[in-house]
Tab-separated table of C-alpha atoms and ligand atoms in Angstrom:
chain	number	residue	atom	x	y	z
A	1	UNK	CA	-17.909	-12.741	-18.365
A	2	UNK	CA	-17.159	-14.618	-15.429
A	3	UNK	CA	-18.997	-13.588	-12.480
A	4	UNK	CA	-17.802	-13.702	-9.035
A	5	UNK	CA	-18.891	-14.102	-4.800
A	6	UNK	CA	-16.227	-12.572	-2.841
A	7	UNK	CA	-16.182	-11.774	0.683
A	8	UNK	CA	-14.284	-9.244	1.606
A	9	UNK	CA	-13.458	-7.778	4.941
A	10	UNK	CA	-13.335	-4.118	5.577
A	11	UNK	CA	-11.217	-2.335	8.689
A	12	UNK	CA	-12.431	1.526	8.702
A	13	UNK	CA	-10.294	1.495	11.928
A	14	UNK	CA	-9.576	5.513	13.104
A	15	UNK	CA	-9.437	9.160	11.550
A	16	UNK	CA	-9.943	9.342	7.947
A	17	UNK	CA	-10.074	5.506	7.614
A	18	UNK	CA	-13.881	5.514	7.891
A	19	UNK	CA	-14.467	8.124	4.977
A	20	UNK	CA	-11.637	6.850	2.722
A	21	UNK	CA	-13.215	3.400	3.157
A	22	UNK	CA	-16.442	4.495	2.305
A	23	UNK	CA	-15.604	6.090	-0.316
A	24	UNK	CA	-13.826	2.834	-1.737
A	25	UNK	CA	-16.718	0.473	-0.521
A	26	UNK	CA	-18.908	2.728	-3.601
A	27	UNK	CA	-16.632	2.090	-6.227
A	28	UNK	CA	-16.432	-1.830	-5.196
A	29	UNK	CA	-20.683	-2.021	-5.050
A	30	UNK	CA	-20.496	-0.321	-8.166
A	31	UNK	CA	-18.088	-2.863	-9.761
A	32	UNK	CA	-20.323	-5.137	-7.977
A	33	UNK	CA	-23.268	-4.167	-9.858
A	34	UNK	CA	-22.194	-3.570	-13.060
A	35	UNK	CA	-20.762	-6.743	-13.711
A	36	UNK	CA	-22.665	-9.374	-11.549
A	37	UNK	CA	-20.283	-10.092	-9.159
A	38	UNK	CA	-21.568	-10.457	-5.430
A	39	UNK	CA	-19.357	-8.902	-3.136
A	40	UNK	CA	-20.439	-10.016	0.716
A	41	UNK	CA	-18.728	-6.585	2.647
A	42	UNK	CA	-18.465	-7.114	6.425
A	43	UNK	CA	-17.416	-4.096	8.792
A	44	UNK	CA	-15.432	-5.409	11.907
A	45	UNK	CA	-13.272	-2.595	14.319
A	46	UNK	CA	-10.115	-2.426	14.266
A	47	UNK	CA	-7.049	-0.274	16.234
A	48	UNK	CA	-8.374	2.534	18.551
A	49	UNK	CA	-12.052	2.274	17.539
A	50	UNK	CA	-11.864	-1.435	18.722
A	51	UNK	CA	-10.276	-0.039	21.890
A	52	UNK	CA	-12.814	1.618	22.736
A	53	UNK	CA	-15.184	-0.804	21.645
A	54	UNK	CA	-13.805	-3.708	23.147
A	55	UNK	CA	-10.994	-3.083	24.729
A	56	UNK	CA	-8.216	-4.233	22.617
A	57	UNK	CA	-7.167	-3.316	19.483
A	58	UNK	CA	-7.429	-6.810	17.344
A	59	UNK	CA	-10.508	-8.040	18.347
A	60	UNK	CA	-11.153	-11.992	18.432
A	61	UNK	CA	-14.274	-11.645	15.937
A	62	UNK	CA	-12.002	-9.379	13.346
A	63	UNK	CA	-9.342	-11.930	14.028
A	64	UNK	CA	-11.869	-14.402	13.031
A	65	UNK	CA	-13.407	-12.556	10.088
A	66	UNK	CA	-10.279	-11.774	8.786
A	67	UNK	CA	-8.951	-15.492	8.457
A	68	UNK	CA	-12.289	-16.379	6.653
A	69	UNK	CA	-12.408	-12.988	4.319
A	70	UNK	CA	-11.591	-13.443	0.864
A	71	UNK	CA	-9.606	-10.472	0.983
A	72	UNK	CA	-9.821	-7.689	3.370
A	73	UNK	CA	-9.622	-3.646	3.104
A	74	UNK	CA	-8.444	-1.527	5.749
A	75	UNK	CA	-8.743	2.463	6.160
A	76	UNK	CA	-6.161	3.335	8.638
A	77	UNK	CA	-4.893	3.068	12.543
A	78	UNK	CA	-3.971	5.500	15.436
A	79	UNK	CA	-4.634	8.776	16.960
A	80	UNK	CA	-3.816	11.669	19.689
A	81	UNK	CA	-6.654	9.843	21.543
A	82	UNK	CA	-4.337	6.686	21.939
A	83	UNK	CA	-0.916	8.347	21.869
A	84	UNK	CA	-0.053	7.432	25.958
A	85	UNK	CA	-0.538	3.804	25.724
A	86	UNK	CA	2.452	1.785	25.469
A	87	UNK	CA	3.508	-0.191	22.279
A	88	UNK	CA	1.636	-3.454	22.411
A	89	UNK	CA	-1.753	-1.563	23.594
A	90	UNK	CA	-1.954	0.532	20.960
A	91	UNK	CA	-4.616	0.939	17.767
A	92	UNK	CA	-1.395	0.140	15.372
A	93	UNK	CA	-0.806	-3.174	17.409
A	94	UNK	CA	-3.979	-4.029	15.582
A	95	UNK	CA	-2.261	-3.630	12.454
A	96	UNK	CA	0.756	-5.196	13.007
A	97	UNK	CA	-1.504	-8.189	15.187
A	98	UNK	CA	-3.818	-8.298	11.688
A	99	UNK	CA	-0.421	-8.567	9.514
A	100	UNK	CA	1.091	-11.400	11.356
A	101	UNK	CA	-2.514	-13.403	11.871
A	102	UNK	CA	-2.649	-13.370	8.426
A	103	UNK	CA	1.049	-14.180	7.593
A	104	UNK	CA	1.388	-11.709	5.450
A	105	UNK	CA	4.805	-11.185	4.913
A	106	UNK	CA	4.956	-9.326	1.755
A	107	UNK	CA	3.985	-5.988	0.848
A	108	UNK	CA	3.720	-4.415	-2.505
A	109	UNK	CA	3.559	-0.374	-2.538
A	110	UNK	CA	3.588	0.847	-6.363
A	111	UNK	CA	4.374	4.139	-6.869
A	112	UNK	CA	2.971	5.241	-10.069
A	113	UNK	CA	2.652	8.577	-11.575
A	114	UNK	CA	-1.009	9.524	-12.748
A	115	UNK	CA	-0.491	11.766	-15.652
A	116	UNK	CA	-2.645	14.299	-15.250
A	117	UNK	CA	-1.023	14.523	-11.873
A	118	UNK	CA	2.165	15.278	-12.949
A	119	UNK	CA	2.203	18.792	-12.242
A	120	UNK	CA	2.060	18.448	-8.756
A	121	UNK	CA	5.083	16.342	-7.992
A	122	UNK	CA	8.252	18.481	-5.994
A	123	UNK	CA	10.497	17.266	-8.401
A	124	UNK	CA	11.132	18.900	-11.535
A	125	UNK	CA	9.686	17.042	-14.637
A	126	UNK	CA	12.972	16.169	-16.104
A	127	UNK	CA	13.812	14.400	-12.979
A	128	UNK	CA	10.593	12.985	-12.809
A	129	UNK	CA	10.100	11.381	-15.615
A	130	UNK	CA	7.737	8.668	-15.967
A	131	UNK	CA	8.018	7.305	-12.629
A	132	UNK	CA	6.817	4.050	-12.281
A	133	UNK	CA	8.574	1.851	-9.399
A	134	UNK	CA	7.199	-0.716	-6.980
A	135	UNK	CA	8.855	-1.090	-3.110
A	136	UNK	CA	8.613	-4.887	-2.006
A	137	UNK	CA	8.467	-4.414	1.691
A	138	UNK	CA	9.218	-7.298	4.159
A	139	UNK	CA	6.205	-7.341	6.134
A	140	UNK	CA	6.512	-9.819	8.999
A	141	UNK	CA	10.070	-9.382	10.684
A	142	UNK	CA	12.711	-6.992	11.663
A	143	UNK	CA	12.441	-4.653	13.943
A	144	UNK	CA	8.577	-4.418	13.960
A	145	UNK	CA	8.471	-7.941	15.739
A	146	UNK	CA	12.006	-8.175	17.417
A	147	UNK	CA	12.871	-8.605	20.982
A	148	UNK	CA	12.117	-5.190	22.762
A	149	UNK	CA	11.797	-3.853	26.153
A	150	UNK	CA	13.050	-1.504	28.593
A	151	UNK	CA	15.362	-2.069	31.518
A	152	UNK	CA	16.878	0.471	34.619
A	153	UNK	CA	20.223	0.059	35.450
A	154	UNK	CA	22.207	2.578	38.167
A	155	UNK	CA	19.089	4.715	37.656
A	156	UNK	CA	19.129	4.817	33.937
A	157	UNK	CA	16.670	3.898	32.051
A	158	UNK	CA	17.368	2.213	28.211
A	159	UNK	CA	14.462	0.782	25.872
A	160	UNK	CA	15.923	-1.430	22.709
A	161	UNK	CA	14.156	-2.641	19.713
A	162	UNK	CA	15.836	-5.416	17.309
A	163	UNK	CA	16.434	-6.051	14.137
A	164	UNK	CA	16.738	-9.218	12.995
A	165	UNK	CA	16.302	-11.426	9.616
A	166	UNK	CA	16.622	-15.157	9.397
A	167	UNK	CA	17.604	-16.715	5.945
A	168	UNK	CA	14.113	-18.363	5.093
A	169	UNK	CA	12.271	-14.678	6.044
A	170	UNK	CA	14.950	-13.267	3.189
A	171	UNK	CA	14.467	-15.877	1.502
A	172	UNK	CA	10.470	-15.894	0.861
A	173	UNK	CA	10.548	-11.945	0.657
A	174	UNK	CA	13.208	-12.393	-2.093
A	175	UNK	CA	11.480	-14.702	-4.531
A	176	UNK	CA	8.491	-12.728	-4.691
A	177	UNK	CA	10.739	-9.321	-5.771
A	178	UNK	CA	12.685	-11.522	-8.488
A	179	UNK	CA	9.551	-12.552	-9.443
A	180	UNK	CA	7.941	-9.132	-9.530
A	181	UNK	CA	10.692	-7.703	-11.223
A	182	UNK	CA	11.011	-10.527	-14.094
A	183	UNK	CA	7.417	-9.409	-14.868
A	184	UNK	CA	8.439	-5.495	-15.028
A	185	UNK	CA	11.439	-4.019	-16.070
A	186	UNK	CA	14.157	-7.058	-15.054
A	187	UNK	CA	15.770	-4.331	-12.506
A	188	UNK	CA	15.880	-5.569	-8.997
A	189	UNK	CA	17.631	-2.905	-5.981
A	190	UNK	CA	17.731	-4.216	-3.131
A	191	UNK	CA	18.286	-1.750	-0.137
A	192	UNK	CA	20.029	-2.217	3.090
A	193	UNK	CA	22.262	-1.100	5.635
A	194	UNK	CA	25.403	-3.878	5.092
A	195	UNK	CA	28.014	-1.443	6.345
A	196	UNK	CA	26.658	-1.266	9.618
A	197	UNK	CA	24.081	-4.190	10.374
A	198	UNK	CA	24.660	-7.589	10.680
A	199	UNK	CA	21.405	-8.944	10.045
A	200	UNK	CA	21.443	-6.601	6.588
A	201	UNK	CA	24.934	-8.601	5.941
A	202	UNK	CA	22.647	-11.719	5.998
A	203	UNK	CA	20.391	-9.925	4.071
A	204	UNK	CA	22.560	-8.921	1.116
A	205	UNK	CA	24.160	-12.311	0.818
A	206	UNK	CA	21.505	-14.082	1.009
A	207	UNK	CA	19.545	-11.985	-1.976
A	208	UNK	CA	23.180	-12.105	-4.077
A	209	UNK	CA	22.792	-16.230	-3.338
A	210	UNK	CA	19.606	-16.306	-5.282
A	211	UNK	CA	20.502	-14.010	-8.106
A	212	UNK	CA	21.909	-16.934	-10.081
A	213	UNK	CA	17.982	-18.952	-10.249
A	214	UNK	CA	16.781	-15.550	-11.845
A	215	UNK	CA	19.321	-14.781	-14.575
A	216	UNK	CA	17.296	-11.946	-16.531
A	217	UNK	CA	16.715	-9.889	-13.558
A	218	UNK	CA	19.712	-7.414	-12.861
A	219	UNK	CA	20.064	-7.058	-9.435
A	220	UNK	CA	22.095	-4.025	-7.560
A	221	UNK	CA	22.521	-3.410	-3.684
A	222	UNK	CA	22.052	-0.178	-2.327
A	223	UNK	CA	22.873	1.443	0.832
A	224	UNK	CA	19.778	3.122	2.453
A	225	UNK	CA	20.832	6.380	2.980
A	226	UNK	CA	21.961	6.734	-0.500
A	227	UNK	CA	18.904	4.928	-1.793
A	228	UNK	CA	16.558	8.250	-0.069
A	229	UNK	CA	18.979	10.556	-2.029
A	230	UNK	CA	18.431	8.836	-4.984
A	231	UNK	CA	14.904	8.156	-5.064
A	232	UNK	CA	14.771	12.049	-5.208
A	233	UNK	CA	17.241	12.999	-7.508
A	234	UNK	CA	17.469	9.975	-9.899
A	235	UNK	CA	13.960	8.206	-9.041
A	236	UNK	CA	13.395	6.631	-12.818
A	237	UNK	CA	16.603	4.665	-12.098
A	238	UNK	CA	14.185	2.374	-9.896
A	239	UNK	CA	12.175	-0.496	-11.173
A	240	UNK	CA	11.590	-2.977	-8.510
A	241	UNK	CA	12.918	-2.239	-5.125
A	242	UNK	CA	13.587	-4.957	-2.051
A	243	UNK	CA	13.909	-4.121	1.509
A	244	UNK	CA	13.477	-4.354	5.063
A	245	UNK	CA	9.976	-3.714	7.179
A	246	UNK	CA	11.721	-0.638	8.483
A	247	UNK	CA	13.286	1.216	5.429
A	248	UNK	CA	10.337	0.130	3.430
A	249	UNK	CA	7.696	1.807	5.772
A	250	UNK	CA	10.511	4.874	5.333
A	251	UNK	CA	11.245	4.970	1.584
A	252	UNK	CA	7.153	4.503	0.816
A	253	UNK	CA	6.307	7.714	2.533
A	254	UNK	CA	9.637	9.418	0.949
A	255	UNK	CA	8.078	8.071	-2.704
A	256	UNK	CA	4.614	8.792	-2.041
A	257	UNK	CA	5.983	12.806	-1.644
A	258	UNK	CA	7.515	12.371	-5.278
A	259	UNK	CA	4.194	11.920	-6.768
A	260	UNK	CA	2.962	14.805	-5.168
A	261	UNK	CA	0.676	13.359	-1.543
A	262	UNK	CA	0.900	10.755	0.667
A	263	UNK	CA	-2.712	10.213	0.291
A	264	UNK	CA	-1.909	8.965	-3.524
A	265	UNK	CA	-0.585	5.206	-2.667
A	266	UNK	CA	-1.897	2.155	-2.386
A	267	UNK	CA	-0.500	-1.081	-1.089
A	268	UNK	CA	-1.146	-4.877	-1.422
A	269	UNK	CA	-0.431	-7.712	1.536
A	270	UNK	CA	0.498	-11.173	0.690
A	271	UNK	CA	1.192	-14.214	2.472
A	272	UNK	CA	-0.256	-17.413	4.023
A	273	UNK	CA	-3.889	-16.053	4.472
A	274	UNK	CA	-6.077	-13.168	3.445
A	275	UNK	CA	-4.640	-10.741	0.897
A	276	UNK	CA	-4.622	-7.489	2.949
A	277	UNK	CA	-5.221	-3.907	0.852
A	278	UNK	CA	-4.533	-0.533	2.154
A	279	UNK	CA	-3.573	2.990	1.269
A	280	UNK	CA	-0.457	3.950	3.117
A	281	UNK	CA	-1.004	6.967	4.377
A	282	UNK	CA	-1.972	7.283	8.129
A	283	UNK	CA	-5.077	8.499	10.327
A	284	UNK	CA	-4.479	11.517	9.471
A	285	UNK	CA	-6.292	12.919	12.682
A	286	UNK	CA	-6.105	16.885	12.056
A	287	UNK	CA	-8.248	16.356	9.154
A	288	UNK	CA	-10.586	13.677	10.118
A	289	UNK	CA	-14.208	13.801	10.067
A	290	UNK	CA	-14.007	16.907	7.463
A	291	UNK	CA	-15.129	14.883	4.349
A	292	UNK	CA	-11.078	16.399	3.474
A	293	UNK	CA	-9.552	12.824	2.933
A	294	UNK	CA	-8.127	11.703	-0.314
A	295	UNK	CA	-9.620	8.776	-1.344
A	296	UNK	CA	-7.461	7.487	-4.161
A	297	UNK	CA	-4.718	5.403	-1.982
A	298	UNK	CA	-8.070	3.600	-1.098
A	299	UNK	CA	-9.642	3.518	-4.317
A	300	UNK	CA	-5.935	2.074	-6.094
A	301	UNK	CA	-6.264	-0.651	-3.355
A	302	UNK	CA	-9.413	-1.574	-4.365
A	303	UNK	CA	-8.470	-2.011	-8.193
A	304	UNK	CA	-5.350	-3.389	-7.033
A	305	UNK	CA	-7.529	-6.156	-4.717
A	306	UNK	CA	-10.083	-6.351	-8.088
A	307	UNK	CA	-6.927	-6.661	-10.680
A	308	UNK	CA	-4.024	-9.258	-8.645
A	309	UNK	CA	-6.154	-10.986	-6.370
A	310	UNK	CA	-10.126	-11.188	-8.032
A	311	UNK	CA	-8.318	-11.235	-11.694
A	312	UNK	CA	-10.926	-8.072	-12.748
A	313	UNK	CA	-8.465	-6.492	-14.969
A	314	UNK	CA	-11.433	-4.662	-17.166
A	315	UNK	CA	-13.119	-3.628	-13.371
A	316	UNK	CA	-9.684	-2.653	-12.502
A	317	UNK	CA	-8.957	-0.712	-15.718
A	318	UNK	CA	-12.366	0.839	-15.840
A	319	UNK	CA	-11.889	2.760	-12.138
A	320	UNK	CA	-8.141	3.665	-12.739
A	321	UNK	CA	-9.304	5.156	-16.282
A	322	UNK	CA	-12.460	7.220	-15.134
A	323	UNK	CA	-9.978	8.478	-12.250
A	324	UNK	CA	-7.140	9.711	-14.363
A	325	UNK	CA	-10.234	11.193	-16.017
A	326	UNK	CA	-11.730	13.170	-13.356
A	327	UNK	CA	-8.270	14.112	-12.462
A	328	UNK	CA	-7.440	15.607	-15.890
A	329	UNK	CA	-10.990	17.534	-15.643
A	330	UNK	CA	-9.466	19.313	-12.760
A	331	UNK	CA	-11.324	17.528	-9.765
A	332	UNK	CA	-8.633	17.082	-6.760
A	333	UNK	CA	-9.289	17.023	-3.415
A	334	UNK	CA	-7.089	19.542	-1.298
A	335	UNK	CA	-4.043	17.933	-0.768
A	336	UNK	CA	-3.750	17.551	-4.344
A	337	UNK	CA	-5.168	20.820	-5.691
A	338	UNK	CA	-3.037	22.703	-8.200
A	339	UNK	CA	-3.971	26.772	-9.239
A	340	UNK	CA	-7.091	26.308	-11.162
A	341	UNK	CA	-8.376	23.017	-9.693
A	342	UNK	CA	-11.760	22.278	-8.873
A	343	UNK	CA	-11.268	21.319	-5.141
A	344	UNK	CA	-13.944	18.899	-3.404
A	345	UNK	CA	-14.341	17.023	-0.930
A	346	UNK	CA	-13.970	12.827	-0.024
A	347	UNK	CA	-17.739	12.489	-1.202
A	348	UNK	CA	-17.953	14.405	-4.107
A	349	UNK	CA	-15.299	13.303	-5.329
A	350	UNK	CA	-15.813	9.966	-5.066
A	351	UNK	CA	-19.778	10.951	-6.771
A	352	UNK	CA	-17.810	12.204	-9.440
A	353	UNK	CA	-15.914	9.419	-10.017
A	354	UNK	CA	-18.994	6.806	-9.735
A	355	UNK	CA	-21.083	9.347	-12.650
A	356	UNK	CA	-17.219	9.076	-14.513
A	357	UNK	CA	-17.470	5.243	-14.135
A	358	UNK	CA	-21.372	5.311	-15.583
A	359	UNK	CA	-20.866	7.461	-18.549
A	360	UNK	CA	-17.973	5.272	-19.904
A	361	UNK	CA	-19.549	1.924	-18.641
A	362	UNK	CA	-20.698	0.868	-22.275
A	363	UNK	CA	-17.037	0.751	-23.269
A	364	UNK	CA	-15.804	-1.277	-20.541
A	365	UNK	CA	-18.196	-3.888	-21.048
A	366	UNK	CA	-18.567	-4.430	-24.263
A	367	UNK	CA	-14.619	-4.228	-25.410
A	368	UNK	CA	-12.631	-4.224	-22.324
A	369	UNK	CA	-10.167	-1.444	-22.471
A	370	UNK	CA	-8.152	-2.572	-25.123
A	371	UNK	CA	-9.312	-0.543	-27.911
B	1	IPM	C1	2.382	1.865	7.177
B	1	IPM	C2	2.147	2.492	8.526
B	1	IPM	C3	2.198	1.410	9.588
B	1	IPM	C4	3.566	0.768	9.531
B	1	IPM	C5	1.887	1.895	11.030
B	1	IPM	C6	0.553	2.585	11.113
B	1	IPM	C7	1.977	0.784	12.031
B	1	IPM	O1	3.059	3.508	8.753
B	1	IPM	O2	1.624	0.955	6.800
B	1	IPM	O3	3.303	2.294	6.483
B	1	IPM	O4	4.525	1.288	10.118
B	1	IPM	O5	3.694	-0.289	8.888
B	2	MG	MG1	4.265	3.979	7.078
């Protein structure tokens, strides 16, 4: 067994991020010490807390920390507290600062279902299915980072954000879809707005232009609009799917509501520096401080940090299995609580996951999780 030193940055940042990273931080330190490795966690502010703490919401020392980390773990950014300041001052500038320090231009959000969560999805089951799809989100253009601003003109005011793609930013975002999908299913969609945008025209040409270098992957363009009706009528029809920063951060919330709760998905960050893990939900500020979080989005981020980026597939393997676990013994926390459920809160249910983990630790060791 090959044991590892890691250092990995964590972000708590605002509202629930501080409990749903705790909660993840356990199942890491019990990873940790179960198997040997030595995982060096540092805490550094981010978004409003580092407002208030500093002043601004990307903080030279988590700047610094960040670029040196190993990988890094983030909770979540924003609040009512810093609703009034303008974009650029705001905790999620921290975010979006973090993203682009890091050059992480890609982000994987799987949407998975969990089994034993299957009864609370909206959609019926035969429409359901087994839905297992991944969104590959550009992370590091379009109309997150385009030219913006506001201007007066004969006493009218107008504010404008762009969207804009280059070939090498489709380009980069591209291969690592193909890539992803030639290691699922071989189904590649790739989602834009070509009827109306110019830079998606770029976009779908330029994806089309590399179809020919991956000839087992099928690939199919989309329109947006129709690609939100169909991830909730036909969602199984869905195996890898490649878009923009701005219909990704759409379509993930839209697919984290199949399976049930926003608080269920994970995501992974990948670029020049740092892997970056986080769940996708928000701060979630009406709930903060309540011990109501769900901690799973968290706890998938870790296993996917432990699984794609540490290679700890049995560490991975062993969390995601005592989960689904727990999950079929009824524990939920609220957002996910179905007639009958045993409904806890962030810490107990991460305590029962950590006892799950220990009673089944003997198997996971000693033959890995393939028998
Ligand atoms: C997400 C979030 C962020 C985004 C916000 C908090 C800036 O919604 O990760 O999906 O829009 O990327
Ligand atoms: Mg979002």
């Amino acid at each position: 067994m090959t044991m590892l030193k890691k250092t990995i940055v964590l972000l708590p940042g605002d509202g629930v991020g501080p409990e749903v990273i705790r909660a993840a931080t356990a199942i890491l330190r019990e990873c940790a010490t179960e198997f040997g490795h030595q995982f060096d966690l540092q805490e550094f502010p981010l978004g409003g807390a580092a407002i208030d703490a500093t002043g601004e919401p990307l903080p030279a020392a988590t700047r610094e920390a960040c670029r040196k980390a190993d990988a890094v773990l983030l909770g979540a950014v924003g609040g009512p507290k810093w609703d009034a300041r303008p974009v650029g001052q705001r905790p999620e500038s921290g975010l979006l600062g973090i993203r682009k320090e890091l050059g992480l231009y890609v982000n994987v959000r799987p949407v998975r279902l969990r089994e034993p969560l299957r009864g609370i999805s909206p959609l019926k089951r035969e429409r359901l299915g087994d839905l297992d799809l991944e969104i590959v989100r550009e992370l590091a253009g379009g109309m997150y980072f385009g030219v913006r601003g506001n201007e007066q003109s004969g006493g009218v005011e107008r504010a404008f954000d762009t969207e804009s793609y280059s070939t090498p930013e489709i380009e980069r975002i591209a291969v690592f879809a193909y890539n992803r999908a030639e290691g699922r299913s071989r189904r590649l969609c790739s989602v834009d707005k070509a009827n109306v945008l110019t830079s998606s025209q770029l976009w779908r040409r330029t994806v089309s232009g590399m179809s020919h270098l991956y000839p087992s992957v099928q690939l199919e363009h989309m329109y947006v609009d129709n690609a939100a009706m169909q991830l909730v009528l036909r969602p199984t029809q869905f195996d890898v799917i490649l878009t923009s920063n701005m219909f990704g951060d759409i379509l993930s919330d839209e697919s984290a509501a199949l399976l049930g709760s926003i608080g269920l998905l994970p995501s992974g960050s990948f670029g020049a520096g740092a892997p970056l893990f986080e769940p996708i939900h928000g701060s979630a500020p009406q709930i903060a401080g309540k011990d109501q979080a769900n901690p799973i989005g968290t706890i998938l981020s870790v296993t996917m940090m432990l699984r794609d980026t540490f290679g700890l597939g049995i560490e991975a393997d062993w969390v995601e299995r005592s989960l689904d676990r727990i999950l079929a013994a009824g524990y939920r926390t609220g957002d996910i609580a179905e007639p009958g459920s045993r409904v806890v809160g962030t810490i107990a249910f991460t305590e029962h996951l950590r006892q799950e983990m220990q009673l089944t630790l003997g198997h996971a060791e000693r033959y890995g999780w393939g028998v």
